Structures are given as structure tokens and as C-alpha cells.
mmCIF file of C-alpha atoms and ligand atoms in Angstrom:
data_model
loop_
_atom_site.group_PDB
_atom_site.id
_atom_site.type_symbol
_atom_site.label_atom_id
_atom_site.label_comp_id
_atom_site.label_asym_id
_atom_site.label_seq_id
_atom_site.Cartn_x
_atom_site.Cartn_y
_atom_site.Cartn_z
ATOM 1 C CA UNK S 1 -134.175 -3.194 -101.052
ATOM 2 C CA UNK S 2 -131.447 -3.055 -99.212
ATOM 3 C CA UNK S 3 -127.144 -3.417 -100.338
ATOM 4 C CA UNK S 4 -124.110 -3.759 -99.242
ATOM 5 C CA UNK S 5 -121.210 -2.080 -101.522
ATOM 6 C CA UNK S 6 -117.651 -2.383 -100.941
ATOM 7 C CA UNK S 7 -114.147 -2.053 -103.197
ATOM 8 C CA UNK S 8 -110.300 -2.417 -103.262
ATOM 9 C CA UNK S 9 -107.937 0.565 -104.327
ATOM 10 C CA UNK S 10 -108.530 -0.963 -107.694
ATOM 11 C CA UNK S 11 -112.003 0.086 -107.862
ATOM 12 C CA UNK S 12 -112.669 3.059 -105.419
ATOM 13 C CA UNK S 13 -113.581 5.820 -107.966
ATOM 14 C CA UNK S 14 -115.906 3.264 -109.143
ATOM 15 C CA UNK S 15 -117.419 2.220 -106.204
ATOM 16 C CA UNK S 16 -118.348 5.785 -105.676
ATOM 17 C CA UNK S 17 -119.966 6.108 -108.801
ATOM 18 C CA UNK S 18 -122.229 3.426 -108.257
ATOM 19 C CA UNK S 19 -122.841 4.220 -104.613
ATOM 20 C CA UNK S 20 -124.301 7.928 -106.324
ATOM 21 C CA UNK S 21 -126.245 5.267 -108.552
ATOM 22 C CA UNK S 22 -128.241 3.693 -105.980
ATOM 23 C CA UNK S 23 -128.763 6.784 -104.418
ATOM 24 C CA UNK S 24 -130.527 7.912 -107.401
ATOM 25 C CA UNK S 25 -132.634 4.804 -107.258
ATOM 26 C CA UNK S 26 -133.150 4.996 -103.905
ATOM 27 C CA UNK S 27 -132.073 2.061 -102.740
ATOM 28 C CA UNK S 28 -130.495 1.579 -99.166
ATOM 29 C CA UNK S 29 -127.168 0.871 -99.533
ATOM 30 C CA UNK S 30 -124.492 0.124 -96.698
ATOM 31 C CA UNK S 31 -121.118 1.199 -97.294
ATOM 32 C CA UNK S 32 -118.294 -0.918 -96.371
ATOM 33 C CA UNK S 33 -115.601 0.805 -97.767
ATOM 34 C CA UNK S 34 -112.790 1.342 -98.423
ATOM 35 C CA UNK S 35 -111.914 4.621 -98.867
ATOM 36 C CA UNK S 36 -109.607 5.352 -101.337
ATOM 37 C CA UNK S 37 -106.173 4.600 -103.968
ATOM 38 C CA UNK S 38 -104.376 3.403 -100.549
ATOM 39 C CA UNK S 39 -103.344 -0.496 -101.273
ATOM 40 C CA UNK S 40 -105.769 -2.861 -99.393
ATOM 41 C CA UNK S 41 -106.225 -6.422 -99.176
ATOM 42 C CA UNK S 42 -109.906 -7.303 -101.528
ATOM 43 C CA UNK S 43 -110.647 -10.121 -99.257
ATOM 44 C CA UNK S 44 -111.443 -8.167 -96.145
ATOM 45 C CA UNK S 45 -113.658 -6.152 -98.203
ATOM 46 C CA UNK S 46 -115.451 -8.883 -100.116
ATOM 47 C CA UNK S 47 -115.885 -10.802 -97.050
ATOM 48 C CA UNK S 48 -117.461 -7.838 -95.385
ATOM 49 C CA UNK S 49 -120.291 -8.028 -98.120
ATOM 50 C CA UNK S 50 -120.434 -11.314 -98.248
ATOM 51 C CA UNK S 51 -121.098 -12.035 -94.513
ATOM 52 C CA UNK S 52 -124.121 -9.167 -94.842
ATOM 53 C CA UNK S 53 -125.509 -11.060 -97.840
ATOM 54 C CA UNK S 54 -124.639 -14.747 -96.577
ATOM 55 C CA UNK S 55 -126.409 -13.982 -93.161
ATOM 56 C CA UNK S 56 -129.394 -12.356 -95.019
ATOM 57 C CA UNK S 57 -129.003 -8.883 -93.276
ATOM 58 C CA UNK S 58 -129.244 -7.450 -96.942
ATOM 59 C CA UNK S 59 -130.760 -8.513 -100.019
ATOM 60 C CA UNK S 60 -127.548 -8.435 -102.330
ATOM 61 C CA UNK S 61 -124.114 -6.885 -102.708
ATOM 62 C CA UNK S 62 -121.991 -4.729 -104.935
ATOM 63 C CA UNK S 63 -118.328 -5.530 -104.825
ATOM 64 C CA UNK S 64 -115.689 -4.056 -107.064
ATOM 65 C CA UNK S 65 -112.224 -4.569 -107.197
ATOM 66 C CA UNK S 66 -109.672 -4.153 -110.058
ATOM 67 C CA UNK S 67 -111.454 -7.280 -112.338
ATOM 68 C CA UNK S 68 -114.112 -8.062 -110.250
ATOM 69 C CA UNK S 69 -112.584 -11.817 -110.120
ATOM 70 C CA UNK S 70 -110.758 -11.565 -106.636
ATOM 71 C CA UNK S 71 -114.256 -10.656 -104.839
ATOM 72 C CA UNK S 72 -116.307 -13.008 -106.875
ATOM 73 C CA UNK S 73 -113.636 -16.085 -105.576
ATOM 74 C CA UNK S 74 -113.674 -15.166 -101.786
ATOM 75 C CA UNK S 75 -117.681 -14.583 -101.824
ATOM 76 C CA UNK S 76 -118.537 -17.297 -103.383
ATOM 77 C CA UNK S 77 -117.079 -18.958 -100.439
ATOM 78 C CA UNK S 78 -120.052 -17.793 -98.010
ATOM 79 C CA UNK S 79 -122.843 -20.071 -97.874
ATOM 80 C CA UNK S 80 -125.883 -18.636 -100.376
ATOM 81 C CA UNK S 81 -123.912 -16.702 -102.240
ATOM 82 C CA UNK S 82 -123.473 -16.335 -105.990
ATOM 83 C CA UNK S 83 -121.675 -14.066 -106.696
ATOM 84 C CA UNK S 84 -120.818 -13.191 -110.310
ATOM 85 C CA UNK S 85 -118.310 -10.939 -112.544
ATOM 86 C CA UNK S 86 -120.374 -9.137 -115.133
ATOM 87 C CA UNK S 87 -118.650 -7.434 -118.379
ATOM 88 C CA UNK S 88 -121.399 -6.665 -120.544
ATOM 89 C CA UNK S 89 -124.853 -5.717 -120.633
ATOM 90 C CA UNK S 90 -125.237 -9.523 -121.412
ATOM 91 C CA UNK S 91 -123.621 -10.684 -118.693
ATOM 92 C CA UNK S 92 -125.196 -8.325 -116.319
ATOM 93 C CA UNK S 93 -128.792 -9.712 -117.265
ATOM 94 C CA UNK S 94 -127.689 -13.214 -117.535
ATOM 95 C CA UNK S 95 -126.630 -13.204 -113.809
ATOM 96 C CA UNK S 96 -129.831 -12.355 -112.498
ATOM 97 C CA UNK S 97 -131.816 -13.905 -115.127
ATOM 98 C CA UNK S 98 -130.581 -17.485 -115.150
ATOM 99 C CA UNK S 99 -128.083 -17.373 -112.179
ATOM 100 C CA UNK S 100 -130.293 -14.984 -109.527
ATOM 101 C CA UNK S 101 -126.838 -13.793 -109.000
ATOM 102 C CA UNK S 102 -126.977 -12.148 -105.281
ATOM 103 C CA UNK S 103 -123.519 -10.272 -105.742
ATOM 104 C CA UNK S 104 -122.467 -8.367 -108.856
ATOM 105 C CA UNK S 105 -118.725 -8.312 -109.138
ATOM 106 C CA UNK S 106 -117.217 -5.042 -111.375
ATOM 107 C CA UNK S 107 -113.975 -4.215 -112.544
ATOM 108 C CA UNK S 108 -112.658 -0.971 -111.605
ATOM 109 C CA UNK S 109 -110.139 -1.073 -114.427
ATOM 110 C CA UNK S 110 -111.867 -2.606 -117.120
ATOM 111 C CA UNK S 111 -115.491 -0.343 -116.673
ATOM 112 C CA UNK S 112 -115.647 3.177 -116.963
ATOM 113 C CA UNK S 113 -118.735 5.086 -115.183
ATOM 114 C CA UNK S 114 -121.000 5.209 -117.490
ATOM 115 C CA UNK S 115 -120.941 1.293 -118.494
ATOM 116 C CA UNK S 116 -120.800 0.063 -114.973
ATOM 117 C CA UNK S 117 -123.842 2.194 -114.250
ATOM 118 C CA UNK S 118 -125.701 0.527 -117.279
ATOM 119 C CA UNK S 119 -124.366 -3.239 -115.749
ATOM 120 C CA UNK S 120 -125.364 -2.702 -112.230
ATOM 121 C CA UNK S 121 -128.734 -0.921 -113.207
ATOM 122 C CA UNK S 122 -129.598 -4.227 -116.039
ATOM 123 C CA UNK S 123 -128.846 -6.758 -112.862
ATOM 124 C CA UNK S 124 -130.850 -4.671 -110.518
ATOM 125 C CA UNK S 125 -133.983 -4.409 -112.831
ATOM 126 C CA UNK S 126 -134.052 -8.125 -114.353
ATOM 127 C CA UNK S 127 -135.722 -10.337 -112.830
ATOM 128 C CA UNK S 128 -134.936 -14.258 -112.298
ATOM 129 C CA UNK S 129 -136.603 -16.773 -114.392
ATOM 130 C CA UNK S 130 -136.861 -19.233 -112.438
ATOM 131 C CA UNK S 131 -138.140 -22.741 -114.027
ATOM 132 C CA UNK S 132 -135.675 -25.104 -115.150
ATOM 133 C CA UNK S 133 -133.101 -22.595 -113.349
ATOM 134 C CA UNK S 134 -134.205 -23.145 -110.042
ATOM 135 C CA UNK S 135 -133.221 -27.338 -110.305
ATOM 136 C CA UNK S 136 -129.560 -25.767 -111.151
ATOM 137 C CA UNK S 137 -129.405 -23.283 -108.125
ATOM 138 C CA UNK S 138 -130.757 -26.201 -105.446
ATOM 139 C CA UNK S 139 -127.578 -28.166 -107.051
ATOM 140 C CA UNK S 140 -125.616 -25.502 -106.022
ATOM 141 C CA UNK S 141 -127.171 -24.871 -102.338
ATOM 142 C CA UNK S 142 -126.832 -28.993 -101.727
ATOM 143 C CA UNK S 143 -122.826 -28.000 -102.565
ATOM 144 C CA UNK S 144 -123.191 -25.335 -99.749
ATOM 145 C CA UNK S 145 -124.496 -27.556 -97.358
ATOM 146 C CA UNK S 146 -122.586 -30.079 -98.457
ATOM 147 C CA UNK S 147 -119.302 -28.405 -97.917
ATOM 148 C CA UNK S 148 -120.070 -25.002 -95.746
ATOM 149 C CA UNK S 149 -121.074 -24.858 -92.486
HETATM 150 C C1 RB5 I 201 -105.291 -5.209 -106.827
HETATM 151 O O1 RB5 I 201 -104.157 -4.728 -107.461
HETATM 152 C C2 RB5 I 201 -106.006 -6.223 -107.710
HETATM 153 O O2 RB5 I 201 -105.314 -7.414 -107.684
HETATM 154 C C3 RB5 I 201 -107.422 -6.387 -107.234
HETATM 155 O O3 RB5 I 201 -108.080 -5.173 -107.288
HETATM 156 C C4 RB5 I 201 -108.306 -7.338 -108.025
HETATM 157 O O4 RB5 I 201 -108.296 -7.061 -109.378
HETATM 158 C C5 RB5 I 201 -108.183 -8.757 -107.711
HETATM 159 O O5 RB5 I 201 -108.891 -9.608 -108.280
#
């Protein structure tokens, strides 16, 4: 499987903690910055990830920013994406399960390492459901197509 992970200043130590994450699960993840508590913009990050994911050159993406929301509303501007903001073990299996969320969104000021390494590893491991879920997501894609080029 392969990622792309990227942050704001807001969530750099945190980005790094999850980076040494999929490490330990061996998964090959790309590393789009940035690079530390210097003030960037979080679109040209999220956009980054969401360009790899959109264009299927990777399988999903990791974006964290202070909330998670600022990356969540630019990639969810990319065709295929769904990107979503997870808080809670809940919401970290929801997003795969029912939502086959292909972007996790974290907040690098509202998770501390050890939770965010619980959410990201619960919406790596669940799988989608499928079913009645997959009539919702082909809603969604006739939106993209609809309104993305
Ligand atoms: C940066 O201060 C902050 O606005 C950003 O990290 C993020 O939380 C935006 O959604």
C-alpha cells in the first residue's frame, strides 16, 4: 500500500509521529512535507496529497493540519476524493467503514501521539462495507463528474 502524508506548522510534530507509524507497518509512504513550526499555507500541502490520491499514483493520504478541517475542505475538491476529519476511534472506523474515506484528516492540536496513532491505525485496518454504501458513494462520484473536470 502505498501513502502520501503531508502537514501545516499546526501539525508537524504530528505528522512525524505518524510517518514513524507507517514505518512500523511498513507501509510506503511519500512525504510531502513540510518541515517544521515555520508558518505555511495548508492548501499547498493538502493539494500536494490530494493530486497523488486524485490521480491514483497512491492508494490514500494522511494530511494533518491544526484541526484537520482546512485539508479535508481543499481535498475534497480533487475529483475521487473523500477526504474526512476523524476525532475518535469512532470516527476513524466510520470513515473507512461506511465512507471508504481515501484521506484521513488529523488535528495536530486537538490529538496527542498516542491517540492519533490509534485513529490512523483503526482507518488503515477497517475495511469498507460496501452494500447499501456503495449507492451513496456513486452519488457522490456523479457530483464529481458533474462538477470537476
Ligand atoms: C494554522 O494556524 C491553522 O489554521 C491550520 O493548521 C488548520 O487548522 C486549518 O484548518
Amino acid at each position: 500500500m502505498k501513502i502520501a502524508l503531508a502537514t501545516d506548522h499546526g501539525g508537524f510534530p504530528l505528522k512525524e509521529t505518524i510517518k514513524k507509524l507507517l514505518l512500523e507497518l511498513h507501509v510506503d509512504t511519500t512525504d510531502y512535507g513540510s518541515e517544521g513550526a515555520e508558518s505555511v499555507d495548508y492548501p499547498d500541502y493538502a493539494i500536494a496529497v490530494a493530486e497523488q490520491v486524485s490521480e491514483g499514483k497512491v492508494d490514500a493520504g494522511v494530511l494533518v493540519c491544526g484541526t484537520g478541517i482546512g485539508m479535508a475542505i481543499v481535498a475534497n475538491k480533487f475529483k475521487g476524493i473523500r477526504a474526512a476529519v476523524v476525532n475518535d476511534p469512532y470516527t476513524a472506523r466510520m470513515a473507512k467503514e461506511h465512507n471508504n474515506a481515501n484521506i484521513v484528516c488529523l488535528g495536530g492540536r486537538v490529538n496527542d501521539p498516542e491517540k492519533a496513532r490509534e485513529l490512523v491505525k483503526i482507518w488503515l485496518t477497517t475495511r469498507y462495507e460496501g452494500g447499501r454504501h456503495d449507492r451513496r458513494l456513486q452519488k457522490i462520484s456523479e457530483i464529481d463528474k458533474k462538477n470537476l473536470k
